[in-house]
CSV table of N, CA, C and O in Angstrom, one decimal:
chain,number,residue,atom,x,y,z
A,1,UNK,N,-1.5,3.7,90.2
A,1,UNK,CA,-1.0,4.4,91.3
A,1,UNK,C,0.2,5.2,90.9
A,1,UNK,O,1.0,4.7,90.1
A,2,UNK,N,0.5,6.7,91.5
A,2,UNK,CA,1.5,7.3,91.1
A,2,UNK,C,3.1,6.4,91.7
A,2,UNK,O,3.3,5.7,92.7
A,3,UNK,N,3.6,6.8,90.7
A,3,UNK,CA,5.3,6.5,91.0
A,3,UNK,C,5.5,7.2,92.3
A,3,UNK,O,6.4,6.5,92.9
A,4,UNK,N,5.2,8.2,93.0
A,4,UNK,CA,5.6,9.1,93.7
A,4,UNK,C,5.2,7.8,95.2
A,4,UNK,O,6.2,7.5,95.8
A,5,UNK,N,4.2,7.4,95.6
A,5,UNK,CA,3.6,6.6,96.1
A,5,UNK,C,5.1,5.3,96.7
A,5,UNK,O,5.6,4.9,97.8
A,6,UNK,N,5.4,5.1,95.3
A,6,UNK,CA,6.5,3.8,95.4
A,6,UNK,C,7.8,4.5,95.8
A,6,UNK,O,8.7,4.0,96.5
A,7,UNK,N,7.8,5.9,95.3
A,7,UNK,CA,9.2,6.1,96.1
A,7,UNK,C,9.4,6.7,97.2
A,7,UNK,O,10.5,6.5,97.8
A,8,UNK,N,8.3,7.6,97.8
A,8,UNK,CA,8.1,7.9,99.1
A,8,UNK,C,8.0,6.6,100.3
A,8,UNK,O,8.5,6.6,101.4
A,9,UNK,N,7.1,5.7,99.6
A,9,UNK,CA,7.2,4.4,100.2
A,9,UNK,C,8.7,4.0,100.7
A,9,UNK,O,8.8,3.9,102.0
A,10,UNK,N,9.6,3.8,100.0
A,10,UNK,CA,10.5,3.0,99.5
A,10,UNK,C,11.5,4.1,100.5
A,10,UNK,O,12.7,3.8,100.5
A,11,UNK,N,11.1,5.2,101.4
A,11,UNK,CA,12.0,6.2,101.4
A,11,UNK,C,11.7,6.4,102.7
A,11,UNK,O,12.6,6.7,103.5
A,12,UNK,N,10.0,6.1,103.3
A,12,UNK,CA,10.0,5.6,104.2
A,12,UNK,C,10.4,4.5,104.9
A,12,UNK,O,10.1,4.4,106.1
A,13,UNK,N,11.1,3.6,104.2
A,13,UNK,CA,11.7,2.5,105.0
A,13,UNK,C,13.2,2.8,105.7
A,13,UNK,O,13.8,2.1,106.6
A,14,UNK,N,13.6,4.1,105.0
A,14,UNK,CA,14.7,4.1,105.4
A,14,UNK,C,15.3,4.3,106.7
A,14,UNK,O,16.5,4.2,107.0
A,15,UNK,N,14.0,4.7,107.6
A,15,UNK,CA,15.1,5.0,109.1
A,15,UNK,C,14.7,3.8,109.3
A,15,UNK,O,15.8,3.3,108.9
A,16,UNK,N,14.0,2.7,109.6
A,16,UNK,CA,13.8,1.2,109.2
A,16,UNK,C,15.0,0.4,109.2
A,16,UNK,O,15.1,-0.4,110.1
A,17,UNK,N,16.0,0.5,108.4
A,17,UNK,CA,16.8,0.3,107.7
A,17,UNK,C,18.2,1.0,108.0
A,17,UNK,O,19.3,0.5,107.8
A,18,UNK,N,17.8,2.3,108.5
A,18,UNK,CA,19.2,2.8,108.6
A,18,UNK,C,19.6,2.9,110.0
A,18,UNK,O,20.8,2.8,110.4
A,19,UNK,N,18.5,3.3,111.0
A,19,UNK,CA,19.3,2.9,112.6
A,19,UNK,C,19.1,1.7,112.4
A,19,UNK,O,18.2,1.8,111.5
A,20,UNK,N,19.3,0.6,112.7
A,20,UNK,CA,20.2,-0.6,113.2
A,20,UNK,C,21.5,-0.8,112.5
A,20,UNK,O,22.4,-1.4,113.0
A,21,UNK,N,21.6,-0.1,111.0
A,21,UNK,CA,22.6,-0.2,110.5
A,21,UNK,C,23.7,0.7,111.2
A,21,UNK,O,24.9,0.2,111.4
A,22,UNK,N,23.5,1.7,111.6
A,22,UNK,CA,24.7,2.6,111.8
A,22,UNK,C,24.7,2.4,113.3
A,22,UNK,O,25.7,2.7,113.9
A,23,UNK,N,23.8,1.8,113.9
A,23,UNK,CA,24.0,1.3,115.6
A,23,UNK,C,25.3,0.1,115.7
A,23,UNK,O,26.3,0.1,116.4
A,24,UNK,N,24.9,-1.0,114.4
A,24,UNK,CA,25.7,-1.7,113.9
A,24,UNK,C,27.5,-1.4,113.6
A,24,UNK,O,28.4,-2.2,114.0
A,25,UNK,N,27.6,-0.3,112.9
A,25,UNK,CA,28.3,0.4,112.6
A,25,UNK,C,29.5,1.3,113.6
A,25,UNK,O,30.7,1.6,113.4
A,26,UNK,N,28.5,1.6,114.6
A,26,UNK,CA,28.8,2.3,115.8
A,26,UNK,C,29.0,3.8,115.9
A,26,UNK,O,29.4,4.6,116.8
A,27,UNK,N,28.3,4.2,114.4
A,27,UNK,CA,27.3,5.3,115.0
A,27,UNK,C,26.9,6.1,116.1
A,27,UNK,O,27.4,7.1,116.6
A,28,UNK,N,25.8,5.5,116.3
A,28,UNK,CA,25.0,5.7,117.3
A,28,UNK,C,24.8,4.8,118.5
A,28,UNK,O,25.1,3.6,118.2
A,29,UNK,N,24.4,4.8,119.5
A,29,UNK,CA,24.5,4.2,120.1
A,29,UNK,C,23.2,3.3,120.3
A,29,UNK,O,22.1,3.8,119.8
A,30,UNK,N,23.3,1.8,121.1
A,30,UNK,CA,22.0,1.2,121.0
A,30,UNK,C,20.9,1.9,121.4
A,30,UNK,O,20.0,2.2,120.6
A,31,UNK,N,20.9,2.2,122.5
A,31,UNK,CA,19.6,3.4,122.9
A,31,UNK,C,19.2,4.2,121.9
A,31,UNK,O,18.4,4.1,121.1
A,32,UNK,N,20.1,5.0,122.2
A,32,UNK,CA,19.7,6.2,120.4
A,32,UNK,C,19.1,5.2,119.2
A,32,UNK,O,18.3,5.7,118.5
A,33,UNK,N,19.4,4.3,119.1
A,33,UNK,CA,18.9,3.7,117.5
A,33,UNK,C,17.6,2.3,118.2
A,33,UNK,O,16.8,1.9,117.5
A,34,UNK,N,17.6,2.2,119.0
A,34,UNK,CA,16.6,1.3,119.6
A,34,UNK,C,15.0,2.7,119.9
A,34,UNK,O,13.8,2.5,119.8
A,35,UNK,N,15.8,3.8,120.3
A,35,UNK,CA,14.3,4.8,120.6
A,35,UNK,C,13.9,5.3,119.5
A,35,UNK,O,12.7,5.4,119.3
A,36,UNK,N,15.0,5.6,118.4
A,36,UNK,CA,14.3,6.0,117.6
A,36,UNK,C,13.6,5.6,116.4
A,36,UNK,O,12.7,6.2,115.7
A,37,UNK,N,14.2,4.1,116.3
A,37,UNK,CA,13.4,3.0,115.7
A,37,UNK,C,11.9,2.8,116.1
A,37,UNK,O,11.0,2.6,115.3
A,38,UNK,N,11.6,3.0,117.7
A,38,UNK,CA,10.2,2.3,118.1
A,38,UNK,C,9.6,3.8,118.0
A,38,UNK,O,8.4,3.9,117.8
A,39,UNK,N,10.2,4.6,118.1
A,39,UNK,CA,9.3,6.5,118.0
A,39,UNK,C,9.3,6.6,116.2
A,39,UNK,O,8.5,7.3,115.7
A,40,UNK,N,10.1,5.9,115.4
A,40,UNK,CA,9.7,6.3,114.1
A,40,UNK,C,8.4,5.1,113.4
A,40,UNK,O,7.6,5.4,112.5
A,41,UNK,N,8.5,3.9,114.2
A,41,UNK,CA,7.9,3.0,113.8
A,41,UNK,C,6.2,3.1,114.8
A,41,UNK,O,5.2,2.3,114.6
A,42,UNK,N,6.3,4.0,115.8
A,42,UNK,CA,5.4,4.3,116.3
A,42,UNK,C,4.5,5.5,115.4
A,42,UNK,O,3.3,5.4,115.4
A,43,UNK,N,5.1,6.5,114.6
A,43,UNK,CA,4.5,7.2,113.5
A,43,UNK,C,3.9,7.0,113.0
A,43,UNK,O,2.8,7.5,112.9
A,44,UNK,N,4.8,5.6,112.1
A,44,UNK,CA,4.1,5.2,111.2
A,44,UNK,C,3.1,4.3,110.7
A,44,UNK,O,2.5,4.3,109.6
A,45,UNK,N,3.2,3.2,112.1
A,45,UNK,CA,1.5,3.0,112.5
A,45,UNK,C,0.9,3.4,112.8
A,45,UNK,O,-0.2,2.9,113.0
A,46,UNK,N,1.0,4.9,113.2
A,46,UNK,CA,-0.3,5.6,113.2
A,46,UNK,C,-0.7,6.3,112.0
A,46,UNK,O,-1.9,6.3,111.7
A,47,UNK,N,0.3,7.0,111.1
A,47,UNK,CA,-0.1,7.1,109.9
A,47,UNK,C,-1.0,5.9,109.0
A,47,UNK,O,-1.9,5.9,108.1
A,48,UNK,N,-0.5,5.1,109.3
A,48,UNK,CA,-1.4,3.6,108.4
A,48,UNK,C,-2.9,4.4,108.6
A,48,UNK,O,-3.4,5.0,107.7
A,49,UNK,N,-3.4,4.2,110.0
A,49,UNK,CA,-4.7,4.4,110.5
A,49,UNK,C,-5.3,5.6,109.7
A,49,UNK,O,-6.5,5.7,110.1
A,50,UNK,N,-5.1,6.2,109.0
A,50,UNK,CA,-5.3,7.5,108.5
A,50,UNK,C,-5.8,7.3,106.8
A,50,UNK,O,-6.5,8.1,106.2
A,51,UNK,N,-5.3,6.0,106.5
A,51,UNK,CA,-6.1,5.2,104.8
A,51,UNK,C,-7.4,5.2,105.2
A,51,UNK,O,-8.3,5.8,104.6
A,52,UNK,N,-7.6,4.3,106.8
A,52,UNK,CA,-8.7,3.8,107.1
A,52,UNK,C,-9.9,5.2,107.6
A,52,UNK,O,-11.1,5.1,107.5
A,53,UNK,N,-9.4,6.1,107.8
A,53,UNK,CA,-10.1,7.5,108.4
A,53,UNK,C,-10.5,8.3,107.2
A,53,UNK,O,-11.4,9.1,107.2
A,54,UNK,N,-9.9,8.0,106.2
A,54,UNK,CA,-9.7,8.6,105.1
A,54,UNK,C,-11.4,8.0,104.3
A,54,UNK,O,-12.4,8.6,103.8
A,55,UNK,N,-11.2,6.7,104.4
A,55,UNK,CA,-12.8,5.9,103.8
A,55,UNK,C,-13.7,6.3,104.6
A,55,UNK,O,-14.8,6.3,104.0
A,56,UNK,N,-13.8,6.7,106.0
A,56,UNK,CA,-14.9,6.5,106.3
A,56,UNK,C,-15.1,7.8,106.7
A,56,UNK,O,-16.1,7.7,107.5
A,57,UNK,N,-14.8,9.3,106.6
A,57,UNK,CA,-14.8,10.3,107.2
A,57,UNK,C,-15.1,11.0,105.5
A,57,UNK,O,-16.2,11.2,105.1
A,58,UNK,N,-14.2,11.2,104.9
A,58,UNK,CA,-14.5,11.3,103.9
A,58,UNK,C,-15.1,11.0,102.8
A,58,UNK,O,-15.8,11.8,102.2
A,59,UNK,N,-14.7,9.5,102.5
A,59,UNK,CA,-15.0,9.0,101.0
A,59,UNK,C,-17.0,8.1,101.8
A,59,UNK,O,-18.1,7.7,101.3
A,60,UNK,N,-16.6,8.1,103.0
A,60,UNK,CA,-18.1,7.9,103.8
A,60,UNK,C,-18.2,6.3,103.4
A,60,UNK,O,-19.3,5.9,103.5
A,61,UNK,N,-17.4,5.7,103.2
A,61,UNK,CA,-17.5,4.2,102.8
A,61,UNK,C,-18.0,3.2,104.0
A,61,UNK,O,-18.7,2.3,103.5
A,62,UNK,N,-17.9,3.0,105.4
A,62,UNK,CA,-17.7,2.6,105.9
A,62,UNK,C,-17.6,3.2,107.5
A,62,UNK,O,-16.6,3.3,108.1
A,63,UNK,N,-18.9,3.5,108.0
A,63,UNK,CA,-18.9,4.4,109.7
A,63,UNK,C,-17.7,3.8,110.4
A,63,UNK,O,-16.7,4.5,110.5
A,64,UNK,N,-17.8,2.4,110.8
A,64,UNK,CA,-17.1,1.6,111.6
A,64,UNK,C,-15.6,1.9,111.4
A,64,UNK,O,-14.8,2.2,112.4
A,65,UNK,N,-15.1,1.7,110.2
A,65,UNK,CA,-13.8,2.7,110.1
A,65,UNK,C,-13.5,3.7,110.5
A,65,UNK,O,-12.4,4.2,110.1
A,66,UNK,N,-13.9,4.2,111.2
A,66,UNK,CA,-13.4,5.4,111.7
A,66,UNK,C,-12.8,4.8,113.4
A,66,UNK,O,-11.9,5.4,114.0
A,67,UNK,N,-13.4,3.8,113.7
A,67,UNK,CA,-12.7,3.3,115.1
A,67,UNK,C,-11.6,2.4,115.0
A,67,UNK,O,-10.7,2.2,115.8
A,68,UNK,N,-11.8,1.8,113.2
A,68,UNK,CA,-10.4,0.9,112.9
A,68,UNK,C,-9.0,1.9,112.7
A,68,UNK,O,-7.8,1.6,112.9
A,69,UNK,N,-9.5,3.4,112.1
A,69,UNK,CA,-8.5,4.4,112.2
A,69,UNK,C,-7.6,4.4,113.3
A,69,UNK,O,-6.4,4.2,113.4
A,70,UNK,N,-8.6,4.6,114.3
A,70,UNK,CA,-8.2,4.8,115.8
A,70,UNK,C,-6.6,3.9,116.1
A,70,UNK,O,-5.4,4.3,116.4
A,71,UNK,N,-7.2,2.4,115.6
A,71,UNK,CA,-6.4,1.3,116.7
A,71,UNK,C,-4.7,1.5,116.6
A,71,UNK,O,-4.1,1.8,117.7
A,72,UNK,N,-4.0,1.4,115.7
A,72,UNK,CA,-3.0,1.8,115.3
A,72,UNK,C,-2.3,3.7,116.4
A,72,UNK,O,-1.3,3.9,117.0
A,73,UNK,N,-3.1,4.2,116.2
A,73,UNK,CA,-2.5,5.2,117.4
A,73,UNK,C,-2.2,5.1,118.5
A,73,UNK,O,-1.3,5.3,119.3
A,74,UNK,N,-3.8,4.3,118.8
A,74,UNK,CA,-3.5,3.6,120.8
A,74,UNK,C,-2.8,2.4,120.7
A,74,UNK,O,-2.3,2.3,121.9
A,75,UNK,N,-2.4,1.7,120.1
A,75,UNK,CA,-1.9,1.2,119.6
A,75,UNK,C,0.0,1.2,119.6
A,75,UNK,O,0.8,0.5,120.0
A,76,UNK,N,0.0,2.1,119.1
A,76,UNK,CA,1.2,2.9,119.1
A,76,UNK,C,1.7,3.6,120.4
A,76,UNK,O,2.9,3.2,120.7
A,77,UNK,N,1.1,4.6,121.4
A,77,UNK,CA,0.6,5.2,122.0
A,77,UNK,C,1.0,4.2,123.3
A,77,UNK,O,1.8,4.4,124.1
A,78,UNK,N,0.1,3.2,123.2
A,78,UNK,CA,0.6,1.5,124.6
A,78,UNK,C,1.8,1.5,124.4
A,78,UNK,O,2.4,2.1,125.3
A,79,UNK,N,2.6,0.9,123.3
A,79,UNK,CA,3.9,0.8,123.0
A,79,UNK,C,4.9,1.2,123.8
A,79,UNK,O,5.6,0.6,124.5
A,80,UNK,N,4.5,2.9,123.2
A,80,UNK,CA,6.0,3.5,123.5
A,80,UNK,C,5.8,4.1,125.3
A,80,UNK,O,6.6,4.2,126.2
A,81,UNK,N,4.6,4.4,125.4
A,81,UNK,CA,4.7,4.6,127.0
A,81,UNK,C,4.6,3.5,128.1
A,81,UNK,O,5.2,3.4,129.1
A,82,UNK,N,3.3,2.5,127.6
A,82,UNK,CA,3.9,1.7,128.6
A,82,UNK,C,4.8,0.4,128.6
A,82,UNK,O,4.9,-0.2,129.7
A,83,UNK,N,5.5,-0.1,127.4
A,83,UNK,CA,6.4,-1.1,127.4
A,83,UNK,C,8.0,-0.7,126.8
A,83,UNK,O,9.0,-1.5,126.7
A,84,UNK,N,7.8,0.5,126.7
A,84,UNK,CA,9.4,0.8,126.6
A,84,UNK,C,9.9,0.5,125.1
A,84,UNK,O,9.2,-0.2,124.4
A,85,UNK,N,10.9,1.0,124.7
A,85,UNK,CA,11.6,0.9,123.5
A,85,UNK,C,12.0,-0.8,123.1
A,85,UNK,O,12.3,-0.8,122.0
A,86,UNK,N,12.0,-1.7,123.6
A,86,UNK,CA,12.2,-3.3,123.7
A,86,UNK,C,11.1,-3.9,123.5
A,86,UNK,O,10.7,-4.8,122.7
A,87,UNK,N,10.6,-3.4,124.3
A,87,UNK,CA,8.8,-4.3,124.4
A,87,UNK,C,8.1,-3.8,123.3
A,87,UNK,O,7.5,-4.8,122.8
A,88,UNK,N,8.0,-2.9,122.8
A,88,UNK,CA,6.8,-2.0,121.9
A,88,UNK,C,7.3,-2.7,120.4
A,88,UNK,O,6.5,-2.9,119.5
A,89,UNK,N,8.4,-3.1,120.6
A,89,UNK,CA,9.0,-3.5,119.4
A,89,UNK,C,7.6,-4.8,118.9
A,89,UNK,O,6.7,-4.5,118.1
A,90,UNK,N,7.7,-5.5,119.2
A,90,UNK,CA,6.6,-6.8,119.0
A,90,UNK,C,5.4,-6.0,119.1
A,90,UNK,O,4.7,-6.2,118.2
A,91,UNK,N,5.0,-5.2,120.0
A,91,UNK,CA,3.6,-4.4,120.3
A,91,UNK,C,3.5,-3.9,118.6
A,91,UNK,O,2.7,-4.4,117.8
A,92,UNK,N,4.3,-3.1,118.3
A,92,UNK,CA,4.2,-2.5,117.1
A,92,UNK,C,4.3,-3.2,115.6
A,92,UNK,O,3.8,-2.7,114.5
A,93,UNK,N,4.8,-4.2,115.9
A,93,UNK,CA,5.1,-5.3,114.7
A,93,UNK,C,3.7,-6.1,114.1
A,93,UNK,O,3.4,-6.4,112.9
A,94,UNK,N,2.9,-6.3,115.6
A,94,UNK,CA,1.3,-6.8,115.2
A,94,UNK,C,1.1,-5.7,114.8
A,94,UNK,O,1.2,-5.7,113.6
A,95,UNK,N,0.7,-4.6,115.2
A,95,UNK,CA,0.0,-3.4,114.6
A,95,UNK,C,0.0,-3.1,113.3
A,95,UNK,O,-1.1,-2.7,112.9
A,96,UNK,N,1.0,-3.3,112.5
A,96,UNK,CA,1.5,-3.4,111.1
A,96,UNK,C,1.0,-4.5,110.8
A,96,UNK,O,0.6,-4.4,109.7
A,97,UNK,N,0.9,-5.7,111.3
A,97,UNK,CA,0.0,-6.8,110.6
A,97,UNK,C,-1.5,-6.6,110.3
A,97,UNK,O,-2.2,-6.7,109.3
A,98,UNK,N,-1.9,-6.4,112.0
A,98,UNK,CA,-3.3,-6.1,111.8
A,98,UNK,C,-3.8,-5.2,110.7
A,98,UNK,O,-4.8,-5.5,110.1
A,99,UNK,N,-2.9,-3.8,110.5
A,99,UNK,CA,-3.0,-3.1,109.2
A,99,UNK,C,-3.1,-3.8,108.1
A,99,UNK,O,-4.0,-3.8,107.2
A,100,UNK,N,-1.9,-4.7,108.1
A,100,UNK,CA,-2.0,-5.1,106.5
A,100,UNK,C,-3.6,-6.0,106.1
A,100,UNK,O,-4.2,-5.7,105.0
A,101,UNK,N,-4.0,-6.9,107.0
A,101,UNK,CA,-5.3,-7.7,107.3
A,101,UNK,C,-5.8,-6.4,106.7
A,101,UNK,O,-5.8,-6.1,105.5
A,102,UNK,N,-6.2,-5.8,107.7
A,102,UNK,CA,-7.4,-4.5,107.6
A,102,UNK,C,-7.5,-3.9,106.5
A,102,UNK,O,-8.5,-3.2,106.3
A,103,UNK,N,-6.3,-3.9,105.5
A,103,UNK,CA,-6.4,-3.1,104.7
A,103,UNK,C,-7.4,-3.9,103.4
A,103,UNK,O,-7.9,-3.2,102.4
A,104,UNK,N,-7.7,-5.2,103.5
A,104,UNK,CA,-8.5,-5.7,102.4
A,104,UNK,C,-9.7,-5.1,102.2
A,104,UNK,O,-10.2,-5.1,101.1
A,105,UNK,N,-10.7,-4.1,103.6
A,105,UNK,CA,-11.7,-3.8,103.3
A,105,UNK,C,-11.4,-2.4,102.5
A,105,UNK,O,-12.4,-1.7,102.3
A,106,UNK,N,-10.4,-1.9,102.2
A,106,UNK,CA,-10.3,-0.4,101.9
A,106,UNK,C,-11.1,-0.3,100.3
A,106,UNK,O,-10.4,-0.9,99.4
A,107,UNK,N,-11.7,0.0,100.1
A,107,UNK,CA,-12.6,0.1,98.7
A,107,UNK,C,-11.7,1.1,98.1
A,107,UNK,O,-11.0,1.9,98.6
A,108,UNK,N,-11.8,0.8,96.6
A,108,UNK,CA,-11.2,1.9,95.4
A,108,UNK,C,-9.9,1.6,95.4
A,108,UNK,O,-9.2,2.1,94.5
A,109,UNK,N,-9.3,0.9,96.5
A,109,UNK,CA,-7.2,0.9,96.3
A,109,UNK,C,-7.0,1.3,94.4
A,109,UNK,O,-7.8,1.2,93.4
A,110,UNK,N,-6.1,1.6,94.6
A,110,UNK,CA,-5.8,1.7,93.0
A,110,UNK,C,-4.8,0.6,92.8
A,110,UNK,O,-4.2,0.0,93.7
A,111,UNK,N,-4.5,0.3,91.3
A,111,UNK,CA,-3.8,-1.0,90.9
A,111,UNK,C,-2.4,-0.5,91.2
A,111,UNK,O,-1.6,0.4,90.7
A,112,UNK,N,-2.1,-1.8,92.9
A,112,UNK,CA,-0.5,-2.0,93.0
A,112,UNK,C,-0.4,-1.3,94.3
A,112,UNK,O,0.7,-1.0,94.8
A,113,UNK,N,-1.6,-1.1,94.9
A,113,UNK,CA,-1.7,-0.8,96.2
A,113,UNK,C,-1.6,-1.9,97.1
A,113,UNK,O,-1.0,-1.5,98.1
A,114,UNK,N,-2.0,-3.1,97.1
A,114,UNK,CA,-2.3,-4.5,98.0
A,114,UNK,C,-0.3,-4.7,97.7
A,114,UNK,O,0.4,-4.8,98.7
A,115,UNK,N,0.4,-4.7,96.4
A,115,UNK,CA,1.8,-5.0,96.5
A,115,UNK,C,2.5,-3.7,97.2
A,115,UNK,O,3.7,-3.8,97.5
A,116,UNK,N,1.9,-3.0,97.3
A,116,UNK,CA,3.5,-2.2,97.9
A,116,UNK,C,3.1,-2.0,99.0
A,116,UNK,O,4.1,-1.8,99.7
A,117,UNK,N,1.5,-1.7,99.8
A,117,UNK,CA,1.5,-2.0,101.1
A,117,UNK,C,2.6,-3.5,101.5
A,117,UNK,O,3.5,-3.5,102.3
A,118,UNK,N,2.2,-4.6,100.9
A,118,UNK,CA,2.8,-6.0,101.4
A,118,UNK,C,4.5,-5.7,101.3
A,118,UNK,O,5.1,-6.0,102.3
A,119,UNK,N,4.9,-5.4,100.5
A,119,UNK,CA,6.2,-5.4,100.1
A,119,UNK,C,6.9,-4.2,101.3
A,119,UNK,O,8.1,-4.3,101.7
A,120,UNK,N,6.2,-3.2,101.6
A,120,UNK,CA,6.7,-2.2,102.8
A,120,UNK,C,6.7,-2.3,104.1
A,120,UNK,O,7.4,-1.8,105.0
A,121,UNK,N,5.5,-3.2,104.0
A,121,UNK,CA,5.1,-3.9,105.8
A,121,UNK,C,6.1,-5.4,105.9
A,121,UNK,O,6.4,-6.0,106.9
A,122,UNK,N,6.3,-5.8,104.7
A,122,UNK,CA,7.5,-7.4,105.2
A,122,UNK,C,8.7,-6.5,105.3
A,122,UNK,O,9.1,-6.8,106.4
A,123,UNK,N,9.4,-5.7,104.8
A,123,UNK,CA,10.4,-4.9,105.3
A,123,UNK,C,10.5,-4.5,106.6
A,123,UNK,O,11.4,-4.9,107.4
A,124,UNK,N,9.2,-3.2,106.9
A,124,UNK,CA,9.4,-3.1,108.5
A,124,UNK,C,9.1,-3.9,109.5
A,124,UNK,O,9.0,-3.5,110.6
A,125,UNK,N,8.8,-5.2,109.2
A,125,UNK,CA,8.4,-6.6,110.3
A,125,UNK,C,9.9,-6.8,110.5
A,125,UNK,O,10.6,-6.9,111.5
A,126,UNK,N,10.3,-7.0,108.8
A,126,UNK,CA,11.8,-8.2,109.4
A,126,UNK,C,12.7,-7.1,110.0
A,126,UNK,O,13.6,-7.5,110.7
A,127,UNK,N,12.6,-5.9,109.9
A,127,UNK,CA,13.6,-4.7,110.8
A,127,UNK,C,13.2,-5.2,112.4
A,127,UNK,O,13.9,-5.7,113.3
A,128,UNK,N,12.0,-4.9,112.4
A,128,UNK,CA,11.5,-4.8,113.5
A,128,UNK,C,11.8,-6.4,114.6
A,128,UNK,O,12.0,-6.6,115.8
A,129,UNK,N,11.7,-7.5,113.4
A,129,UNK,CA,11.9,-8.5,114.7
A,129,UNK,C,13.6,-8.6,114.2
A,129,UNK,O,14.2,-9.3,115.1
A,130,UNK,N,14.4,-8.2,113.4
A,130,UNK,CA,15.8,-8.2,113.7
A,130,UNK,C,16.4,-7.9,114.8
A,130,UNK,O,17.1,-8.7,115.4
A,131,UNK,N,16.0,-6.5,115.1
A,131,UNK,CA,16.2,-5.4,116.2
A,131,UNK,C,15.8,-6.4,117.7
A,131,UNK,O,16.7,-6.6,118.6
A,132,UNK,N,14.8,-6.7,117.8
A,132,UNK,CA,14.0,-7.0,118.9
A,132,UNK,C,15.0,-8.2,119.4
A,132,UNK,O,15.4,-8.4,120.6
A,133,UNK,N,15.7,-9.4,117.8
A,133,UNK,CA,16.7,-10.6,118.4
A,133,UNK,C,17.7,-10.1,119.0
A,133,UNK,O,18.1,-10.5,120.1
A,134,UNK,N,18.4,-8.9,118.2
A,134,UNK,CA,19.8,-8.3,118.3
A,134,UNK,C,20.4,-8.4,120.0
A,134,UNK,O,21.5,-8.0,120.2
């Protein structure tokens, strides 16, 4: 797997990581760092869904994937409109699990794909249920 992979990864964590810190800080305020945590974290479980769209639309691996693509947007989508920036928080945190699960059927991963999905998704879990105790 390219390097590029691990640090775009690694770079994606950072609004993750950086609003609650600077809400903390007093930066921003909780609102501002509470919306924009569950609108960045709503992204990017939907981006997940897009490995999965990617096998079956393309690489043709797998029809049924193409509805596992889906879940993660509506998914995301429930969250942020109907439970609000507080609630979506846990809505969105399964979503990222169920990804990580789902990701076992992905055919071809390349070597160090199963660790840095794992190692990206325990980061934005423990953000996400940090946030959610705060």
């Amino acid at each position: 797997m390219h390097i590029h992979a691990y640090w775009l990864g690694a770079a994606g964590l950072i609004p993750f990581v950086a609003l609650p810190m600077m809400m903390v800080l007093g930066a921003i305020s909780s609102d501002t760092a509470l919306m924009g945590f569950s609108q960045y974290s709503a992204i990017i479980l939907s981006f997940l869904g897009g490995i999965h769209w990617y096998q079956s639309v393309i690489a043709k691996a797998r029809p049924w994937q193409t509805y596992l693509a889906m879940i993660p947007s509506i998914l995301a989508w429930v969250a942020l409109v109907g439970l609000g920036p507080v609630g979506a928080l846990p809505w969105l945190a399964v979503g990222y699990l169920l990804m990580l699960v789902s990701d076992r059927w992905i055919e071809g991963k390349p070597q160090g794909y199963a660790g840095l999905r794992q190692g990206l998704t325990a980061v934005a879990l423990i953000m996400h249920l940090s946030f959610w105790l705060a």
